[in-house]
Coordinates of C-alpha atoms in Angstrom, one line a residue:
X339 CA 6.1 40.9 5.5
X340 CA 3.8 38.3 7.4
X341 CA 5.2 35.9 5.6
X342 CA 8.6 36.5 6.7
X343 CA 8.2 37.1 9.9
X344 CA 6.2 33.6 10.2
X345 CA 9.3 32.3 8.4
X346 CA 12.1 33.8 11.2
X347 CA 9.5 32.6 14.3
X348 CA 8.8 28.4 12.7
X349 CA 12.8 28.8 12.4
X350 CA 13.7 30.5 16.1
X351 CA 10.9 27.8 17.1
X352 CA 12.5 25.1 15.3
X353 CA 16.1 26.2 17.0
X354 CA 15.1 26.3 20.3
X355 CA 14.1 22.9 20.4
X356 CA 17.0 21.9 18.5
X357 CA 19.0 23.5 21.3
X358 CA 17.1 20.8 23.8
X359 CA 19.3 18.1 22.4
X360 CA 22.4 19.6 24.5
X361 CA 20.4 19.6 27.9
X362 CA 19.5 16.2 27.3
X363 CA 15.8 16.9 26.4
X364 CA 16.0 16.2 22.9
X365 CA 18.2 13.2 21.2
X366 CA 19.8 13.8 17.5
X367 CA 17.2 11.5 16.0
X368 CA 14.5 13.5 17.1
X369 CA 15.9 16.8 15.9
X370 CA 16.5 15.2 12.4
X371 CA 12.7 15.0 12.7
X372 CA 12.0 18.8 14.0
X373 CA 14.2 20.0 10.6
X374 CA 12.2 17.5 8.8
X375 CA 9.1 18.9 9.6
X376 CA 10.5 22.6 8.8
X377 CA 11.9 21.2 5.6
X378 CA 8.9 19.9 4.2
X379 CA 6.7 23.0 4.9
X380 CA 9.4 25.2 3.6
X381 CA 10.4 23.3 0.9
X382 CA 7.1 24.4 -0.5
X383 CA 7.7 27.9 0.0
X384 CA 11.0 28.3 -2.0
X385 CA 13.8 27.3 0.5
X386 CA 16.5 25.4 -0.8
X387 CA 19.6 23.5 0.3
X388 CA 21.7 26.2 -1.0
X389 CA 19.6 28.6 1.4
X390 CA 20.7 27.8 4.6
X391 CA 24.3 28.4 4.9
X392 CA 23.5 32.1 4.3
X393 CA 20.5 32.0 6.5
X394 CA 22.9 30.4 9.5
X395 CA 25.1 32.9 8.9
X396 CA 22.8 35.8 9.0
X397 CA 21.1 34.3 12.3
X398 CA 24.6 34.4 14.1
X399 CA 25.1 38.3 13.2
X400 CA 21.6 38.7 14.7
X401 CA 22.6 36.6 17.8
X402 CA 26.0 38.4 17.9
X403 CA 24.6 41.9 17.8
X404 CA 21.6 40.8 20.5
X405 CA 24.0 39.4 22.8
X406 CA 26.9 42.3 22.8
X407 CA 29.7 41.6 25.2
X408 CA 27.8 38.9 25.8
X409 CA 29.2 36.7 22.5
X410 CA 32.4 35.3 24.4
X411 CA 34.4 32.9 22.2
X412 CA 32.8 29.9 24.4
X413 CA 29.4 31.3 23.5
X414 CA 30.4 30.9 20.1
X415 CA 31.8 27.8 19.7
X416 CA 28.4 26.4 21.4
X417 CA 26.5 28.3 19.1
X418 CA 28.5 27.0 15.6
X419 CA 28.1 23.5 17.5
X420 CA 24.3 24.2 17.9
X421 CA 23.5 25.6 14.5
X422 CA 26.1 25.1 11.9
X423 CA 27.1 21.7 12.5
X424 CA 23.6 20.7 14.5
X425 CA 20.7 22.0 13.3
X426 CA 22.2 23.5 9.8
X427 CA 23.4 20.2 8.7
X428 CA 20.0 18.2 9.7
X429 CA 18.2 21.1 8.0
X430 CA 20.5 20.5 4.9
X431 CA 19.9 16.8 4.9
X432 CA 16.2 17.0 5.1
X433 CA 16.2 19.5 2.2
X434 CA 18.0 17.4 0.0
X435 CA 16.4 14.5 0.8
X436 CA 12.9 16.1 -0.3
X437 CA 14.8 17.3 -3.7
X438 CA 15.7 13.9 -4.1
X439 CA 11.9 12.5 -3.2
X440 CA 11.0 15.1 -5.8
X441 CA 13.0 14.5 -8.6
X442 CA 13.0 10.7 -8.4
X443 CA 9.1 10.9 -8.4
X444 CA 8.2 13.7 -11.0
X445 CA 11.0 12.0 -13.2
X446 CA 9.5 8.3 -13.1
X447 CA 6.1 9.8 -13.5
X448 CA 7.1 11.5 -16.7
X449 CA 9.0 8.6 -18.2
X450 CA 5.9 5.9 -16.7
X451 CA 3.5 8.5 -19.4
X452 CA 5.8 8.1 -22.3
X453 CA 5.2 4.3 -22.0
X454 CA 1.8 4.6 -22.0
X455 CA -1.4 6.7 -22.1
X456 CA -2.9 8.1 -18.7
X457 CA -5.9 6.0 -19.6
X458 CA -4.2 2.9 -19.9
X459 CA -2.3 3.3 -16.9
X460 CA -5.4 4.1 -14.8
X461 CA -7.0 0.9 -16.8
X462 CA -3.9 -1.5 -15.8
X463 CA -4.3 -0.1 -12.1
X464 CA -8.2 -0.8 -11.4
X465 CA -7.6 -4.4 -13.7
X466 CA -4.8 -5.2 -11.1
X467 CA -6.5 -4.0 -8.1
X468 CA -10.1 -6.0 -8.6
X469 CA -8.0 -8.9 -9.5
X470 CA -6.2 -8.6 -5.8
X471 CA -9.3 -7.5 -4.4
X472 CA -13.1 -8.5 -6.3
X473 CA -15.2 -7.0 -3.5
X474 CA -13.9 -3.8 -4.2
X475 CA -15.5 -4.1 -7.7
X476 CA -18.7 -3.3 -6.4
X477 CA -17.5 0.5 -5.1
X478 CA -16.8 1.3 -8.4
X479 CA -19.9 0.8 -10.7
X480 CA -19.2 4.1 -13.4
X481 CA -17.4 3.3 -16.6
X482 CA -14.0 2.3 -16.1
X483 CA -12.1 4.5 -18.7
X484 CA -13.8 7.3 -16.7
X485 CA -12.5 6.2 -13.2
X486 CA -9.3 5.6 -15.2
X487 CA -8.8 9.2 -16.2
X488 CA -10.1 10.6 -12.4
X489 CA -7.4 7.9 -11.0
X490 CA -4.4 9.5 -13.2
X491 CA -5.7 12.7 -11.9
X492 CA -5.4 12.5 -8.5
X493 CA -1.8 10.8 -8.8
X494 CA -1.0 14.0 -11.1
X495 CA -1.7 16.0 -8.5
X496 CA 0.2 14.2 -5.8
X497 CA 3.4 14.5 -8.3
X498 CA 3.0 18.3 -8.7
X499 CA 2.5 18.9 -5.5
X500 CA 5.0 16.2 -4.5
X501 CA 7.0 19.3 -3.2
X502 CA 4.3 21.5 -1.5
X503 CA 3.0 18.9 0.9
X504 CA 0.9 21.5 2.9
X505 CA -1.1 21.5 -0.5
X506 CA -1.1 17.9 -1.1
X507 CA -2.3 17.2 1.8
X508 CA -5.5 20.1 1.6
X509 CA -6.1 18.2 -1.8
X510 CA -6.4 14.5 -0.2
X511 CA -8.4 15.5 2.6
X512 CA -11.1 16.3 -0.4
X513 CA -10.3 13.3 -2.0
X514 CA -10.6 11.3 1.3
X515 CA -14.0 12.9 1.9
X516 CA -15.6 12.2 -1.7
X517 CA -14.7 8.5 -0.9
X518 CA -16.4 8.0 1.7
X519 CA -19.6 8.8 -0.1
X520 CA -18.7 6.0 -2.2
X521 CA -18.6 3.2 0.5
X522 CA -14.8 3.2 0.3
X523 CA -13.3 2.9 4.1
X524 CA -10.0 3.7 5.8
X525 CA -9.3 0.4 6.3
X526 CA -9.0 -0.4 2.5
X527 CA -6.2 2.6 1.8
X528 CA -3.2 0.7 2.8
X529 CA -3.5 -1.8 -0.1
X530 CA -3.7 1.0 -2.6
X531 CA 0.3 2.2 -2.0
X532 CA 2.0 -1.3 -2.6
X533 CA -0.7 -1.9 -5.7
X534 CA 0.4 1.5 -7.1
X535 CA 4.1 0.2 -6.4
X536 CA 3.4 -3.1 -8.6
X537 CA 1.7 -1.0 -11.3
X538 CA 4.2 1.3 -12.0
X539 CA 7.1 -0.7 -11.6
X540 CA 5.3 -3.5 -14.5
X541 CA 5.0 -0.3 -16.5
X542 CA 8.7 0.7 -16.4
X543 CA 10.2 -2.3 -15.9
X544 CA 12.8 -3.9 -13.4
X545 CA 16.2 -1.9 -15.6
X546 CA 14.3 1.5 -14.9
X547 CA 12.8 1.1 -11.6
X548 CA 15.2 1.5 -9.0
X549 CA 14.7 0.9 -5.4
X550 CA 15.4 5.0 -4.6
X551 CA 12.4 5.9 -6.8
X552 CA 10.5 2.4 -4.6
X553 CA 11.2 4.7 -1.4
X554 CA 10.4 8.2 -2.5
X555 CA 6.9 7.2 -4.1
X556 CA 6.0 5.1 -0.7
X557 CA 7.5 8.1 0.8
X558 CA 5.0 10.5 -0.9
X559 CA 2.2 8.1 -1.5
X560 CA 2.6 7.5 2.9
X561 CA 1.7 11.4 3.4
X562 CA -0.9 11.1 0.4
X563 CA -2.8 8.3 1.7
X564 CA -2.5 9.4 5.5
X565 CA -4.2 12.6 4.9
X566 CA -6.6 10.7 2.6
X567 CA -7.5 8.0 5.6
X568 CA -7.7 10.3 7.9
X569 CA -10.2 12.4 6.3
X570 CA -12.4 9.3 5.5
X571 CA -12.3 8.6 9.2
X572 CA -13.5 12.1 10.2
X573 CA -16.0 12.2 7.1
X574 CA -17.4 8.6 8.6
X575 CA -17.7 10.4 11.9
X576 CA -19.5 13.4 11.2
X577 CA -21.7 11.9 8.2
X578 CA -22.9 9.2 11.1
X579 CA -23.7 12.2 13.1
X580 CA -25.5 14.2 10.7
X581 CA -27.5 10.7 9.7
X582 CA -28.8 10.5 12.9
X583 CA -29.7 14.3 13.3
X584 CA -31.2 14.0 10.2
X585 CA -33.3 11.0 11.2
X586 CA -34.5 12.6 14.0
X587 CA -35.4 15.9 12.0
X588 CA -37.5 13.7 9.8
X589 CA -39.4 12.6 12.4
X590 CA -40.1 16.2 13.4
X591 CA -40.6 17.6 9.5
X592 CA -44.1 19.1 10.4
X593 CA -42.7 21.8 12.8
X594 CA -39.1 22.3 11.2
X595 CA -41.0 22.8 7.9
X596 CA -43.2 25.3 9.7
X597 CA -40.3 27.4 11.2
X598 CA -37.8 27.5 7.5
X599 CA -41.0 28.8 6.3
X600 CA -41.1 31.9 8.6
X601 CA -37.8 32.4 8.8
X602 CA -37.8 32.7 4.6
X603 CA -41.1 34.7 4.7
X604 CA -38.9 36.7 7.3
X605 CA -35.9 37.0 4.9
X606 CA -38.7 38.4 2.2
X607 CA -39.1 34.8 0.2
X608 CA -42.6 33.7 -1.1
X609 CA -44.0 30.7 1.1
X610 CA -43.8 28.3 -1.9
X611 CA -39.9 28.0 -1.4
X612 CA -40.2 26.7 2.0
X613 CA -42.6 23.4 0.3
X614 CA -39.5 22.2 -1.6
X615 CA -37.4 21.2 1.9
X616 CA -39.3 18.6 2.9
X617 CA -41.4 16.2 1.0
X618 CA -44.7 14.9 2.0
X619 CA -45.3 11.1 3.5
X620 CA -43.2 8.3 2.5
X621 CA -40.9 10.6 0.5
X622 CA -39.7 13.0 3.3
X623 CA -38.6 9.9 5.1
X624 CA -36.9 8.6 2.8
X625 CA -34.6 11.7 1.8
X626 CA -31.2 12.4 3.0
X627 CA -30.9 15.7 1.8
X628 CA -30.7 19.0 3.3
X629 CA -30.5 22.7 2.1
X630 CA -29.3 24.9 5.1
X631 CA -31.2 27.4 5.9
X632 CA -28.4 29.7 6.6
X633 CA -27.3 29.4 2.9
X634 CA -30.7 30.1 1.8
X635 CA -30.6 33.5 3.7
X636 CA -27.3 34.0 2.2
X637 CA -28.7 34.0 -1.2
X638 CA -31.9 36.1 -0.7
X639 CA -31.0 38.8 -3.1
X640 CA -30.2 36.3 -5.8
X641 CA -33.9 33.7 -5.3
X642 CA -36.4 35.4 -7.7
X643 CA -39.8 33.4 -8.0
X644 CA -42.1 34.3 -10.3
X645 CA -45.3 35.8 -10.2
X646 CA -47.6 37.7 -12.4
X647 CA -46.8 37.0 -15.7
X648 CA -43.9 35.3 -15.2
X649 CA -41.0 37.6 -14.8
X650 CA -39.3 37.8 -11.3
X651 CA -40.7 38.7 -7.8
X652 CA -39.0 42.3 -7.0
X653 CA -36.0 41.1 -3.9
X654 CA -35.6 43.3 -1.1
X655 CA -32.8 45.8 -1.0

C-alpha cells in the first residue's frame, strides 16, 4: 500500500508542476522533461504506455468527486487541456520512447552475442581501446580474457537493467567506486561511450546497425556512465580524505593502539586481537588499511581465540 500511495503523490507531484506551464512558470519543453523523469522511474516499476489513459481517467473521477459543484464545464475543459492532452500525452511519449530505448538496445545486444562470444567481444573492446588510448594500458595489468569477461558483465547488466534505471544507476555507482581503486579517473569515462559505439557497430555491421539503436545505446550508456563518473568523483573525494586521516592516525599508532585495545578488552576480546591493527616500525607506516573498530564490536559474539588446548575462548552472552 506504500507503494501506491508513493505512486498517486510522485504523479499529483508531477501534475502540479505540469499545471505551471499554463501560468507561465513552466514551458512545454520542460514538462516533457518532468514526465520524463516520472517515466523513467516508473517505467521500472511496471507502468506502461497502455497505463495511462485509464489512470487519466480515474484521476478526473477523483478530481470530479473532490471538487462537487465545483467541476463547471470550464473547469473541465481546462482540466482535459491540462492532463489528457498536456501531461497524458508527454507522459505517453516518454513511455514509449523508453520501450523503444529498450527494445532497440536489449535486441542489438542479443544479436551482437550471436556474432560472437562475450569473451571476444570484451577482447575486441580493450584491443580497440589501448590502441586509441596506450596509457590506459597500464590500469589494466590482470589477464585480459579475464577483464574481457568482467567488461561483458557490467554491459549485461546495463542491458537488463536498461529499463529499471533507478537500479542501473545503484549498480554503476559500485562499479564507479571499484575504479577508482584502480587509478581509473572521471575524466577518462567519456571516451569509453563512443569506443563502445565503434565496437559494436564493427561487430554488427553498417546493414544492422541503425542510427535509432546509435541513439538509444548513447542514451543508456549517457545515464550508465554519469552515475559511474560521478561516483568516482565522490570515491576520489572521500578516499583523499580518509588518506589523510589515516596518515595522521599513523603518526599517532602508539595511543590509538592503546585505546582499540581497551575498548576490545571492554567488549570481552583477549588483548592479542588488538596487536593485529597496527604494525610495528616501518610497517605500520606503510599500511593503508583499517579494520573499524565499530565492526569489530559488531562481531564480538562470533571472534573466538584460542586458548588452552586450542579449542575456542568461551564469548560473552
Amino acid at each position: 500500500r506504500q507503494e501506491v500511495v508513493g505512486l498517486g503523490i510522485a504523479h499529483i507531484d508531477m501534475l502540479g508542476r505540469c499545471v505551471g506551464i499554463y501560468s507561465g512558470v513552466m514551458t512545454r519543453e520542460e514538462m516533457h522533461r518532468v514526465a520524463a523523469e516520472v517515466a523513467g522511474g516508473q517505467h521500472s516499476k511496471g507502468l506502461r504506455s497502455a497505463n495511462v489513459p485509464p489512470m487519466a481517467a480515474a484521476l478526473t473521477e477523483i478530481m470530479q468527486g473532490a471538487m462537487g459543484k465545483g467541476w463547471t464545464p470550464e473547469f473541465a475543459e481546462s482540466w482535459d487541456i491540462v492532463v489528457a492532452k498536456g501531461v497524458g500525452e508527454s507522459l505517453l511519449a516518454a513511455l514509449n520512447e523508453l520501450g523503444s530505448t529498450v527494445s532497440l538496445v536489449v535486441d542489438s545486444w542479443l544479436l551482437t552475442l550471436q556474432k560472437v562470444t562475450s569473451e571476444e567481444l570484451g577482447m575486441i573492446f580493450y584491443d580497440t581501446l589501448f590502441e586509441a588510448a596506450p596509457s590506459m594500458r597500464v590500469m589494466f595489468t590482470k589477464n585480459q580474457r579475464m577483464m574481457a569477461n568482467k567488461l561483458i558483465e557490467m554491459l549485461s547488466m546495463i542491458v537488463s537493467f536498461s529499463d529499471q534505471i533507478d537500479r542501473m544507476v545503484e549498480q554503476m555507482c559500485f562499479v564507479g567506486y571499484r575504479h577508482v581503486t584502480y587509478g581509473a579517473r572521471p575524466s577518462q569515462v567519456p571516451v569509453l561511450g563512443p569506443l563502445l559505439i565503434s565496437v559494436l557497430k564493427g561487430v554488427l555491421g553498417e546493414e544492422e546497425w541503425t542510427p535509432e539503436i546509435e541513439d538509444a545505446w548513447m542514451a543508456v550508456w549517457g545515464i550508465a556512465s554519469t552515475a559511474m563518473m560521478d561516483a568516482m568523483i565522490a570515491g576520489e573525494a572521500h578516499g583523499s580524505e580518509l588518506t589523510r586521516a589515516w596518515d595522521r592516525a599513523v603518526e599517532s599508532r602508539s595511543e590509538i593502539a592503546q585505546a582499540i585495545e581497551k575498548q576490545l578488552q571492554d567488549a570481552g576480546i583477549p588483548s592479542e586481537a588488538a596487536r593485529g591493527f597496527f604494525n610495528s616500525g616501518e610497517d605500520a607506516s606503510r599500511s593503508r588499511y583499517f579494520v573499524p573498530l565499530k565492526s569489530v564490536g559488531k562481531s564480538t559474539k562470533q571472534v573466538a581465540a584460542p586458548h588452552g588446548n586450542g579449542s575456542p575462548a568461551p564469548t560473552k552472552s
